């Protein structure tokens, strides 16, 4: 059977749900309400620069915290027996079986003013904490929501690291930190780049977390701005929302391009080591 025919369903799927929607976004971004070609929408990007920078800041901080938490966890799982690995990976994936909206709502009930955490502090005689409506709450929600997307790529790469390589490094006099930074870290770069991409891209464009855990005191994230322009405003500003979506897609593509450069360098280094 012709290979092109086998790929036809996927090509049709991409055409209907990727190419055509992207074309519609481009169309609305470069037209006015009457459908006439215009570049008047582009200068309006500057009006939302604060939201762009805030989204990049929240996304970068959430990605960094996910990496710090996921790296030792993934390495620890990869060094266990196969049976323990399957169990621990299932526990990591378990929150992903629940809808993201439900997970964030559950987190909201924990950190709210009268939530479980503040009640626990009251019982312990400690002062309660105001967390809802802050940047910290949004970052916490991002980490809570996207941490498995960092753990799984790191784990999949670390399981391929031969334990004999680590033993050889120790036999040559390397201590635990040297083994980590000179052997494990370089070999796990592909997992790091994949995890950063899988966490940073959705965290920058997310609007559900900021909408549920943020407030009027925090800067609105760009995903929430786009959602408001398309659905919340009356009348909806499709053209402005489309141009903001286009800029966000360009930023995401740039991020993926940078990550692919690091991934290529790591592949070359692995080839030299082999």
PDB file of C-alpha atoms in Angstrom:
ATOM      1  CA  UNK A   1       0.000   0.000   0.000  1.00  0.00           C
ATOM      2  CA  UNK A   2       1.210   3.502  -0.844  1.00  0.00           C
ATOM      3  CA  UNK A   3       2.711   5.252   2.202  1.00  0.00           C
ATOM      4  CA  UNK A   4       1.107   8.524   1.145  1.00  0.00           C
ATOM      5  CA  UNK A   5      -2.324   6.930   1.406  1.00  0.00           C
ATOM      6  CA  UNK A   6      -1.559   5.774   4.935  1.00  0.00           C
ATOM      7  CA  UNK A   7      -0.680   9.364   5.871  1.00  0.00           C
ATOM      8  CA  UNK A   8      -3.811  10.789   4.197  1.00  0.00           C
ATOM      9  CA  UNK A   9      -6.073  10.670   7.315  1.00  0.00           C
ATOM     10  CA  UNK A  10      -3.460  12.524   9.361  1.00  0.00           C
ATOM     11  CA  UNK A  11      -2.979  15.048   6.546  1.00  0.00           C
ATOM     12  CA  UNK A  12      -6.738  15.646   6.408  1.00  0.00           C
ATOM     13  CA  UNK A  13      -6.855  16.027  10.178  1.00  0.00           C
ATOM     14  CA  UNK A  14      -4.010  18.590  10.096  1.00  0.00           C
ATOM     15  CA  UNK A  15      -5.720  20.480   7.291  1.00  0.00           C
ATOM     16  CA  UNK A  16      -9.085  20.706   9.061  1.00  0.00           C
ATOM     17  CA  UNK A  17      -7.935  21.380  12.621  1.00  0.00           C
ATOM     18  CA  UNK A  18      -4.535  23.069  12.223  1.00  0.00           C
ATOM     19  CA  UNK A  19      -3.969  24.692   8.836  1.00  0.00           C
ATOM     20  CA  UNK A  20      -7.473  26.123   8.358  1.00  0.00           C
ATOM     21  CA  UNK A  21      -7.756  27.503  11.931  1.00  0.00           C
ATOM     22  CA  UNK A  22      -4.305  29.104  11.618  1.00  0.00           C
ATOM     23  CA  UNK A  23      -5.375  30.590   8.303  1.00  0.00           C
ATOM     24  CA  UNK A  24      -8.484  32.038   9.970  1.00  0.00           C
ATOM     25  CA  UNK A  25      -6.356  33.578  12.736  1.00  0.00           C
ATOM     26  CA  UNK A  26      -4.080  35.143  10.114  1.00  0.00           C
ATOM     27  CA  UNK A  27      -7.112  36.408   8.185  1.00  0.00           C
ATOM     28  CA  UNK A  28      -8.691  38.110  11.197  1.00  0.00           C
ATOM     29  CA  UNK A  29      -5.326  39.542  12.269  1.00  0.00           C
ATOM     30  CA  UNK A  30      -4.817  41.291   8.915  1.00  0.00           C
ATOM     31  CA  UNK A  31      -8.390  42.480   8.287  1.00  0.00           C
ATOM     32  CA  UNK A  32     -10.832  44.929   9.872  1.00  0.00           C
ATOM     33  CA  UNK A  33     -14.447  44.382  10.917  1.00  0.00           C
ATOM     34  CA  UNK A  34     -15.564  44.765   7.291  1.00  0.00           C
ATOM     35  CA  UNK A  35     -13.079  42.135   6.064  1.00  0.00           C
ATOM     36  CA  UNK A  36     -10.785  44.639   4.353  1.00  0.00           C
ATOM     37  CA  UNK A  37      -7.015  44.192   4.473  1.00  0.00           C
ATOM     38  CA  UNK A  38      -5.362  46.421   7.093  1.00  0.00           C
ATOM     39  CA  UNK A  39      -2.310  46.687   9.328  1.00  0.00           C
ATOM     40  CA  UNK A  40      -4.117  48.796  11.914  1.00  0.00           C
ATOM     41  CA  UNK A  41      -4.353  45.834  14.283  1.00  0.00           C
ATOM     42  CA  UNK A  42      -0.587  45.460  14.646  1.00  0.00           C
ATOM     43  CA  UNK A  43       0.083  48.679  16.659  1.00  0.00           C
ATOM     44  CA  UNK A  44      -2.513  47.547  19.217  1.00  0.00           C
ATOM     45  CA  UNK A  45      -0.060  44.863  20.351  1.00  0.00           C
ATOM     46  CA  UNK A  46       1.793  47.533  22.358  1.00  0.00           C
ATOM     47  CA  UNK A  47      -1.334  48.103  24.478  1.00  0.00           C
ATOM     48  CA  UNK A  48      -0.958  44.597  25.893  1.00  0.00           C
ATOM     49  CA  UNK A  49       2.824  44.509  26.336  1.00  0.00           C
ATOM     50  CA  UNK A  50       2.462  44.239  30.132  1.00  0.00           C
ATOM     51  CA  UNK A  51       0.386  41.081  29.743  1.00  0.00           C
ATOM     52  CA  UNK A  52       2.948  39.593  27.353  1.00  0.00           C
ATOM     53  CA  UNK A  53       5.874  40.251  29.704  1.00  0.00           C
ATOM     54  CA  UNK A  54       3.917  39.040  32.731  1.00  0.00           C
ATOM     55  CA  UNK A  55       2.959  35.833  30.919  1.00  0.00           C
ATOM     56  CA  UNK A  56       6.583  35.205  29.929  1.00  0.00           C
ATOM     57  CA  UNK A  57       7.690  35.829  33.521  1.00  0.00           C
ATOM     58  CA  UNK A  58       5.087  33.474  35.003  1.00  0.00           C
ATOM     59  CA  UNK A  59       5.805  30.850  32.353  1.00  0.00           C
ATOM     60  CA  UNK A  60       9.585  31.020  32.863  1.00  0.00           C
ATOM     61  CA  UNK A  61       9.302  30.880  36.666  1.00  0.00           C
ATOM     62  CA  UNK A  62       6.826  27.981  36.542  1.00  0.00           C
ATOM     63  CA  UNK A  63       9.058  26.087  34.106  1.00  0.00           C
ATOM     64  CA  UNK A  64      12.130  26.637  36.281  1.00  0.00           C
ATOM     65  CA  UNK A  65      10.351  25.394  39.412  1.00  0.00           C
ATOM     66  CA  UNK A  66       8.995  22.362  37.538  1.00  0.00           C
ATOM     67  CA  UNK A  67      12.526  21.533  36.378  1.00  0.00           C
ATOM     68  CA  UNK A  68      13.967  21.874  39.895  1.00  0.00           C
ATOM     69  CA  UNK A  69      11.267  19.606  41.336  1.00  0.00           C
ATOM     70  CA  UNK A  70      11.077  17.106  38.473  1.00  0.00           C
ATOM     71  CA  UNK A  71      14.787  16.482  37.870  1.00  0.00           C
ATOM     72  CA  UNK A  72      15.657  14.695  41.148  1.00  0.00           C
ATOM     73  CA  UNK A  73      12.296  12.907  41.107  1.00  0.00           C
ATOM     74  CA  UNK A  74      12.809  11.596  37.564  1.00  0.00           C
ATOM     75  CA  UNK A  75      16.369  10.511  38.340  1.00  0.00           C
ATOM     76  CA  UNK A  76      15.252   8.725  41.491  1.00  0.00           C
ATOM     77  CA  UNK A  77      12.510   6.870  39.599  1.00  0.00           C
ATOM     78  CA  UNK A  78      14.886   5.877  36.785  1.00  0.00           C
ATOM     79  CA  UNK A  79      17.270   4.177  39.254  1.00  0.00           C
ATOM     80  CA  UNK A  80      14.568   1.959  40.803  1.00  0.00           C
ATOM     81  CA  UNK A  81      13.564  -1.559  39.795  1.00  0.00           C
ATOM     82  CA  UNK A  82      11.266  -1.967  36.798  1.00  0.00           C
ATOM     83  CA  UNK A  83       8.290  -2.796  38.984  1.00  0.00           C
ATOM     84  CA  UNK A  84       8.864   0.249  41.202  1.00  0.00           C
ATOM     85  CA  UNK A  85       9.319   2.417  38.106  1.00  0.00           C
ATOM     86  CA  UNK A  86       5.939   1.395  36.707  1.00  0.00           C
ATOM     87  CA  UNK A  87       4.241   2.133  40.023  1.00  0.00           C
ATOM     88  CA  UNK A  88       5.904   5.523  40.489  1.00  0.00           C
ATOM     89  CA  UNK A  89       5.281   6.605  36.890  1.00  0.00           C
ATOM     90  CA  UNK A  90       1.620   5.693  37.314  1.00  0.00           C
ATOM     91  CA  UNK A  91       1.479   7.869  40.449  1.00  0.00           C
ATOM     92  CA  UNK A  92       3.034  10.759  38.500  1.00  0.00           C
ATOM     93  CA  UNK A  93       0.485  10.333  35.708  1.00  0.00           C
ATOM     94  CA  UNK A  94      -2.459   9.878  38.064  1.00  0.00           C
ATOM     95  CA  UNK A  95      -3.298  13.621  38.334  1.00  0.00           C
ATOM     96  CA  UNK A  96      -3.388  13.817  34.527  1.00  0.00           C
ATOM     97  CA  UNK A  97      -6.353  11.438  34.501  1.00  0.00           C
ATOM     98  CA  UNK A  98      -8.407  14.221  36.077  1.00  0.00           C
ATOM     99  CA  UNK A  99      -9.581  17.277  34.180  1.00  0.00           C
ATOM    100  CA  UNK A 100      -7.276  20.280  34.579  1.00  0.00           C
ATOM    101  CA  UNK A 101     -10.166  22.504  35.652  1.00  0.00           C
ATOM    102  CA  UNK A 102     -11.003  20.102  38.483  1.00  0.00           C
ATOM    103  CA  UNK A 103      -7.371  19.992  39.625  1.00  0.00           C
ATOM    104  CA  UNK A 104      -7.107  23.781  39.786  1.00  0.00           C
ATOM    105  CA  UNK A 105     -10.479  24.054  41.543  1.00  0.00           C
ATOM    106  CA  UNK A 106      -9.263  21.536  44.133  1.00  0.00           C
ATOM    107  CA  UNK A 107      -6.079  23.574  44.631  1.00  0.00           C
ATOM    108  CA  UNK A 108      -8.195  26.708  45.030  1.00  0.00           C
ATOM    109  CA  UNK A 109     -10.163  25.068  47.834  1.00  0.00           C
ATOM    110  CA  UNK A 110      -6.869  24.288  49.598  1.00  0.00           C
ATOM    111  CA  UNK A 111      -5.198  27.738  49.416  1.00  0.00           C
ATOM    112  CA  UNK A 112      -8.281  29.975  49.661  1.00  0.00           C
ATOM    113  CA  UNK A 113      -8.817  32.246  52.667  1.00  0.00           C
ATOM    114  CA  UNK A 114     -10.964  29.629  54.401  1.00  0.00           C
ATOM    115  CA  UNK A 115      -9.359  26.659  52.748  1.00  0.00           C
ATOM    116  CA  UNK A 116      -7.794  23.539  54.191  1.00  0.00           C
ATOM    117  CA  UNK A 117      -4.293  25.042  54.546  1.00  0.00           C
ATOM    118  CA  UNK A 118      -5.400  28.111  56.519  1.00  0.00           C
ATOM    119  CA  UNK A 119      -7.627  25.987  58.738  1.00  0.00           C
ATOM    120  CA  UNK A 120      -4.650  23.751  59.448  1.00  0.00           C
ATOM    121  CA  UNK A 121      -2.564  26.817  60.361  1.00  0.00           C
ATOM    122  CA  UNK A 122      -5.332  28.040  62.675  1.00  0.00           C
ATOM    123  CA  UNK A 123      -5.423  24.692  64.483  1.00  0.00           C
ATOM    124  CA  UNK A 124      -1.652  24.887  64.917  1.00  0.00           C
ATOM    125  CA  UNK A 125      -1.934  28.415  66.356  1.00  0.00           C
ATOM    126  CA  UNK A 126      -0.084  29.979  63.420  1.00  0.00           C
ATOM    127  CA  UNK A 127      -1.129  33.066  61.424  1.00  0.00           C
ATOM    128  CA  UNK A 128      -3.130  32.398  58.282  1.00  0.00           C
ATOM    129  CA  UNK A 129      -1.681  33.229  54.873  1.00  0.00           C
ATOM    130  CA  UNK A 130      -3.194  35.243  52.030  1.00  0.00           C
ATOM    131  CA  UNK A 131      -2.347  33.343  48.854  1.00  0.00           C
ATOM    132  CA  UNK A 132      -5.347  33.662  46.563  1.00  0.00           C
ATOM    133  CA  UNK A 133      -5.156  36.379  43.932  1.00  0.00           C
ATOM    134  CA  UNK A 134      -1.356  36.591  43.947  1.00  0.00           C
ATOM    135  CA  UNK A 135       1.322  35.766  41.409  1.00  0.00           C
ATOM    136  CA  UNK A 136       2.544  33.060  43.769  1.00  0.00           C
ATOM    137  CA  UNK A 137      -0.848  31.343  43.603  1.00  0.00           C
ATOM    138  CA  UNK A 138      -0.781  31.431  39.791  1.00  0.00           C
ATOM    139  CA  UNK A 139       2.745  29.995  39.680  1.00  0.00           C
ATOM    140  CA  UNK A 140       1.760  27.323  42.199  1.00  0.00           C
ATOM    141  CA  UNK A 141      -1.200  26.403  40.006  1.00  0.00           C
ATOM    142  CA  UNK A 142       1.031  26.195  36.918  1.00  0.00           C
ATOM    143  CA  UNK A 143       3.533  23.933  38.702  1.00  0.00           C
ATOM    144  CA  UNK A 144       0.734  21.795  40.136  1.00  0.00           C
ATOM    145  CA  UNK A 145      -0.862  21.448  36.698  1.00  0.00           C
ATOM    146  CA  UNK A 146       2.194  20.950  34.460  1.00  0.00           C
ATOM    147  CA  UNK A 147       4.726  19.126  36.673  1.00  0.00           C
ATOM    148  CA  UNK A 148       3.998  15.677  35.125  1.00  0.00           C
ATOM    149  CA  UNK A 149       4.844  17.107  31.690  1.00  0.00           C
ATOM    150  CA  UNK A 150       8.353  17.797  32.992  1.00  0.00           C
ATOM    151  CA  UNK A 151       8.816  14.529  34.870  1.00  0.00           C
ATOM    152  CA  UNK A 152       7.892  12.150  32.045  1.00  0.00           C
ATOM    153  CA  UNK A 153      10.365  13.391  29.362  1.00  0.00           C
ATOM    154  CA  UNK A 154      13.166  13.511  31.930  1.00  0.00           C
ATOM    155  CA  UNK A 155      12.345  10.007  33.124  1.00  0.00           C
ATOM    156  CA  UNK A 156      12.209   8.589  29.587  1.00  0.00           C
ATOM    157  CA  UNK A 157      15.714   9.931  28.873  1.00  0.00           C
ATOM    158  CA  UNK A 158      17.243   9.002  32.227  1.00  0.00           C
ATOM    159  CA  UNK A 159      16.135   5.376  31.983  1.00  0.00           C
ATOM    160  CA  UNK A 160      18.377   5.076  28.902  1.00  0.00           C
ATOM    161  CA  UNK A 161      21.477   6.137  30.855  1.00  0.00           C
ATOM    162  CA  UNK A 162      23.478   2.961  31.450  1.00  0.00           C
ATOM    163  CA  UNK A 163      24.226   2.470  35.130  1.00  0.00           C
ATOM    164  CA  UNK A 164      27.687   1.219  34.182  1.00  0.00           C
ATOM    165  CA  UNK A 165      28.520   4.720  32.926  1.00  0.00           C
ATOM    166  CA  UNK A 166      27.808   6.124  36.381  1.00  0.00           C
ATOM    167  CA  UNK A 167      29.836   3.357  38.019  1.00  0.00           C
ATOM    168  CA  UNK A 168      32.740   4.045  35.657  1.00  0.00           C
ATOM    169  CA  UNK A 169      32.691   7.735  36.583  1.00  0.00           C
ATOM    170  CA  UNK A 170      32.787   6.817  40.269  1.00  0.00           C
ATOM    171  CA  UNK A 171      35.633   4.355  39.680  1.00  0.00           C
ATOM    172  CA  UNK A 172      37.597   7.169  38.050  1.00  0.00           C
ATOM    173  CA  UNK A 173      37.286   9.242  41.227  1.00  0.00           C
ATOM    174  CA  UNK A 174      34.212  11.355  40.550  1.00  0.00           C
ATOM    175  CA  UNK A 175      32.090  12.167  43.577  1.00  0.00           C
ATOM    176  CA  UNK A 176      28.287  12.319  43.547  1.00  0.00           C
ATOM    177  CA  UNK A 177      28.137  15.972  42.413  1.00  0.00           C
ATOM    178  CA  UNK A 178      30.661  15.412  39.628  1.00  0.00           C
ATOM    179  CA  UNK A 179      28.721  12.380  38.385  1.00  0.00           C
ATOM    180  CA  UNK A 180      25.536  14.470  38.378  1.00  0.00           C
ATOM    181  CA  UNK A 181      26.890  17.564  36.633  1.00  0.00           C
ATOM    182  CA  UNK A 182      29.438  15.967  34.292  1.00  0.00           C
ATOM    183  CA  UNK A 183      27.667  12.738  33.322  1.00  0.00           C
ATOM    184  CA  UNK A 184      23.951  12.681  34.126  1.00  0.00           C
ATOM    185  CA  UNK A 185      23.185  16.310  33.287  1.00  0.00           C
ATOM    186  CA  UNK A 186      24.760  16.334  29.787  1.00  0.00           C
ATOM    187  CA  UNK A 187      23.104  13.024  28.897  1.00  0.00           C
ATOM    188  CA  UNK A 188      19.694  14.250  30.081  1.00  0.00           C
ATOM    189  CA  UNK A 189      19.681  17.478  28.031  1.00  0.00           C
ATOM    190  CA  UNK A 190      17.173  16.074  25.468  1.00  0.00           C
ATOM    191  CA  UNK A 191      14.717  15.396  28.297  1.00  0.00           C
ATOM    192  CA  UNK A 192      15.314  18.858  29.741  1.00  0.00           C
ATOM    193  CA  UNK A 193      14.636  20.591  26.423  1.00  0.00           C
ATOM    194  CA  UNK A 194      11.518  18.488  25.798  1.00  0.00           C
ATOM    195  CA  UNK A 195      10.228  19.144  29.324  1.00  0.00           C
ATOM    196  CA  UNK A 196      10.876  22.893  29.093  1.00  0.00           C
ATOM    197  CA  UNK A 197       8.984  23.066  25.811  1.00  0.00           C
ATOM    198  CA  UNK A 198       6.062  21.008  27.141  1.00  0.00           C
ATOM    199  CA  UNK A 199       5.732  23.188  30.256  1.00  0.00           C
ATOM    200  CA  UNK A 200       6.697  26.671  29.055  1.00  0.00           C
ATOM    201  CA  UNK A 201       4.451  26.759  25.977  1.00  0.00           C
ATOM    202  CA  UNK A 202       1.133  25.907  27.727  1.00  0.00           C
ATOM    203  CA  UNK A 203       1.961  27.893  30.872  1.00  0.00           C
ATOM    204  CA  UNK A 204       2.512  31.116  28.900  1.00  0.00           C
ATOM    205  CA  UNK A 205      -0.720  30.746  26.937  1.00  0.00           C
ATOM    206  CA  UNK A 206      -2.860  29.335  29.761  1.00  0.00           C
ATOM    207  CA  UNK A 207      -5.816  31.380  30.999  1.00  0.00           C
ATOM    208  CA  UNK A 208      -7.709  28.927  33.228  1.00  0.00           C
ATOM    209  CA  UNK A 209      -5.133  28.966  36.051  1.00  0.00           C
ATOM    210  CA  UNK A 210      -4.814  32.759  36.156  1.00  0.00           C
ATOM    211  CA  UNK A 211      -8.574  33.170  35.909  1.00  0.00           C
ATOM    212  CA  UNK A 212      -9.259  30.873  38.876  1.00  0.00           C
ATOM    213  CA  UNK A 213      -6.286  31.760  41.091  1.00  0.00           C
ATOM    214  CA  UNK A 214      -5.552  35.362  40.071  1.00  0.00           C
ATOM    215  CA  UNK A 215      -7.360  38.593  40.817  1.00  0.00           C
ATOM    216  CA  UNK A 216      -7.721  42.188  39.648  1.00  0.00           C
ATOM    217  CA  UNK A 217      -4.542  43.042  41.594  1.00  0.00           C
ATOM    218  CA  UNK A 218      -2.377  40.774  39.403  1.00  0.00           C
ATOM    219  CA  UNK A 219      -1.501  41.607  35.810  1.00  0.00           C
ATOM    220  CA  UNK A 220      -3.764  39.762  33.402  1.00  0.00           C
ATOM    221  CA  UNK A 221      -2.009  37.006  31.472  1.00  0.00           C
ATOM    222  CA  UNK A 222      -2.127  37.186  27.691  1.00  0.00           C
ATOM    223  CA  UNK A 223      -4.184  33.999  27.374  1.00  0.00           C
ATOM    224  CA  UNK A 224      -6.874  35.522  29.559  1.00  0.00           C
ATOM    225  CA  UNK A 225      -6.780  38.739  27.494  1.00  0.00           C
ATOM    226  CA  UNK A 226      -7.280  36.790  24.257  1.00  0.00           C
ATOM    227  CA  UNK A 227     -10.111  34.763  25.794  1.00  0.00           C
ATOM    228  CA  UNK A 228     -11.812  37.999  26.901  1.00  0.00           C
ATOM    229  CA  UNK A 229     -11.462  39.633  23.474  1.00  0.00           C
ATOM    230  CA  UNK A 230     -13.040  36.624  21.774  1.00  0.00           C
ATOM    231  CA  UNK A 231     -15.753  35.751  24.314  1.00  0.00           C
ATOM    232  CA  UNK A 232     -16.032  38.258  27.158  1.00  0.00           C
ATOM    233  CA  UNK A 233     -16.257  41.616  25.449  1.00  0.00           C
ATOM    234  CA  UNK A 234     -19.370  42.948  23.751  1.00  0.00           C
ATOM    235  CA  UNK A 235     -18.991  43.184  20.831  1.00  0.00           C
ATOM    236  CA  UNK A 236     -16.110  40.690  20.560  1.00  0.00           C
ATOM    237  CA  UNK A 237     -12.849  42.034  19.127  1.00  0.00           C
ATOM    238  CA  UNK A 238     -11.880  39.136  16.904  1.00  0.00           C
ATOM    239  CA  UNK A 239      -9.274  41.105  14.951  1.00  0.00           C
ATOM    240  CA  UNK A 240      -7.314  42.285  17.991  1.00  0.00           C
ATOM    241  CA  UNK A 241      -7.603  38.875  19.642  1.00  0.00           C
ATOM    242  CA  UNK A 242      -6.342  37.227  16.454  1.00  0.00           C
ATOM    243  CA  UNK A 243      -3.273  39.457  16.165  1.00  0.00           C
ATOM    244  CA  UNK A 244      -2.407  38.805  19.818  1.00  0.00           C
ATOM    245  CA  UNK A 245      -2.799  35.066  19.192  1.00  0.00           C
ATOM    246  CA  UNK A 246      -0.518  35.376  16.170  1.00  0.00           C
ATOM    247  CA  UNK A 247       2.189  37.101  18.212  1.00  0.00           C
ATOM    248  CA  UNK A 248       1.864  34.467  20.925  1.00  0.00           C
ATOM    249  CA  UNK A 249       2.288  31.696  18.351  1.00  0.00           C
ATOM    250  CA  UNK A 250       5.416  33.378  16.998  1.00  0.00           C
ATOM    251  CA  UNK A 251       6.858  33.564  20.521  1.00  0.00           C
ATOM    252  CA  UNK A 252       6.111  29.877  21.050  1.00  0.00           C
ATOM    253  CA  UNK A 253       7.787  28.971  17.745  1.00  0.00           C
ATOM    254  CA  UNK A 254      10.863  30.974  18.745  1.00  0.00           C
ATOM    255  CA  UNK A 255      10.975  29.124  22.064  1.00  0.00           C
ATOM    256  CA  UNK A 256      10.760  25.766  20.299  1.00  0.00           C
ATOM    257  CA  UNK A 257      13.467  26.829  17.826  1.00  0.00           C
ATOM    258  CA  UNK A 258      15.833  27.752  20.673  1.00  0.00           C
ATOM    259  CA  UNK A 259      15.135  24.458  22.439  1.00  0.00           C
ATOM    260  CA  UNK A 260      15.785  22.523  19.212  1.00  0.00           C
ATOM    261  CA  UNK A 261      19.241  24.143  18.963  1.00  0.00           C
ATOM    262  CA  UNK A 262      20.133  22.896  22.460  1.00  0.00           C
ATOM    263  CA  UNK A 263      18.699  19.486  21.600  1.00  0.00           C
ATOM    264  CA  UNK A 264      20.831  19.321  18.446  1.00  0.00           C
ATOM    265  CA  UNK A 265      23.966  20.213  20.410  1.00  0.00           C
ATOM    266  CA  UNK A 266      23.210  17.472  22.945  1.00  0.00           C
ATOM    267  CA  UNK A 267      22.762  14.912  20.158  1.00  0.00           C
ATOM    268  CA  UNK A 268      26.158  15.850  18.708  1.00  0.00           C
ATOM    269  CA  UNK A 269      27.757  15.514  22.149  1.00  0.00           C
ATOM    270  CA  UNK A 270      26.175  12.089  22.652  1.00  0.00           C
ATOM    271  CA  UNK A 271      27.481  11.023  19.256  1.00  0.00           C
ATOM    272  CA  UNK A 272      30.998  12.089  20.204  1.00  0.00           C
ATOM    273  CA  UNK A 273      30.755  10.184  23.494  1.00  0.00           C
ATOM    274  CA  UNK A 274      29.575   7.075  21.671  1.00  0.00           C
TER     275      UNK A 274
END
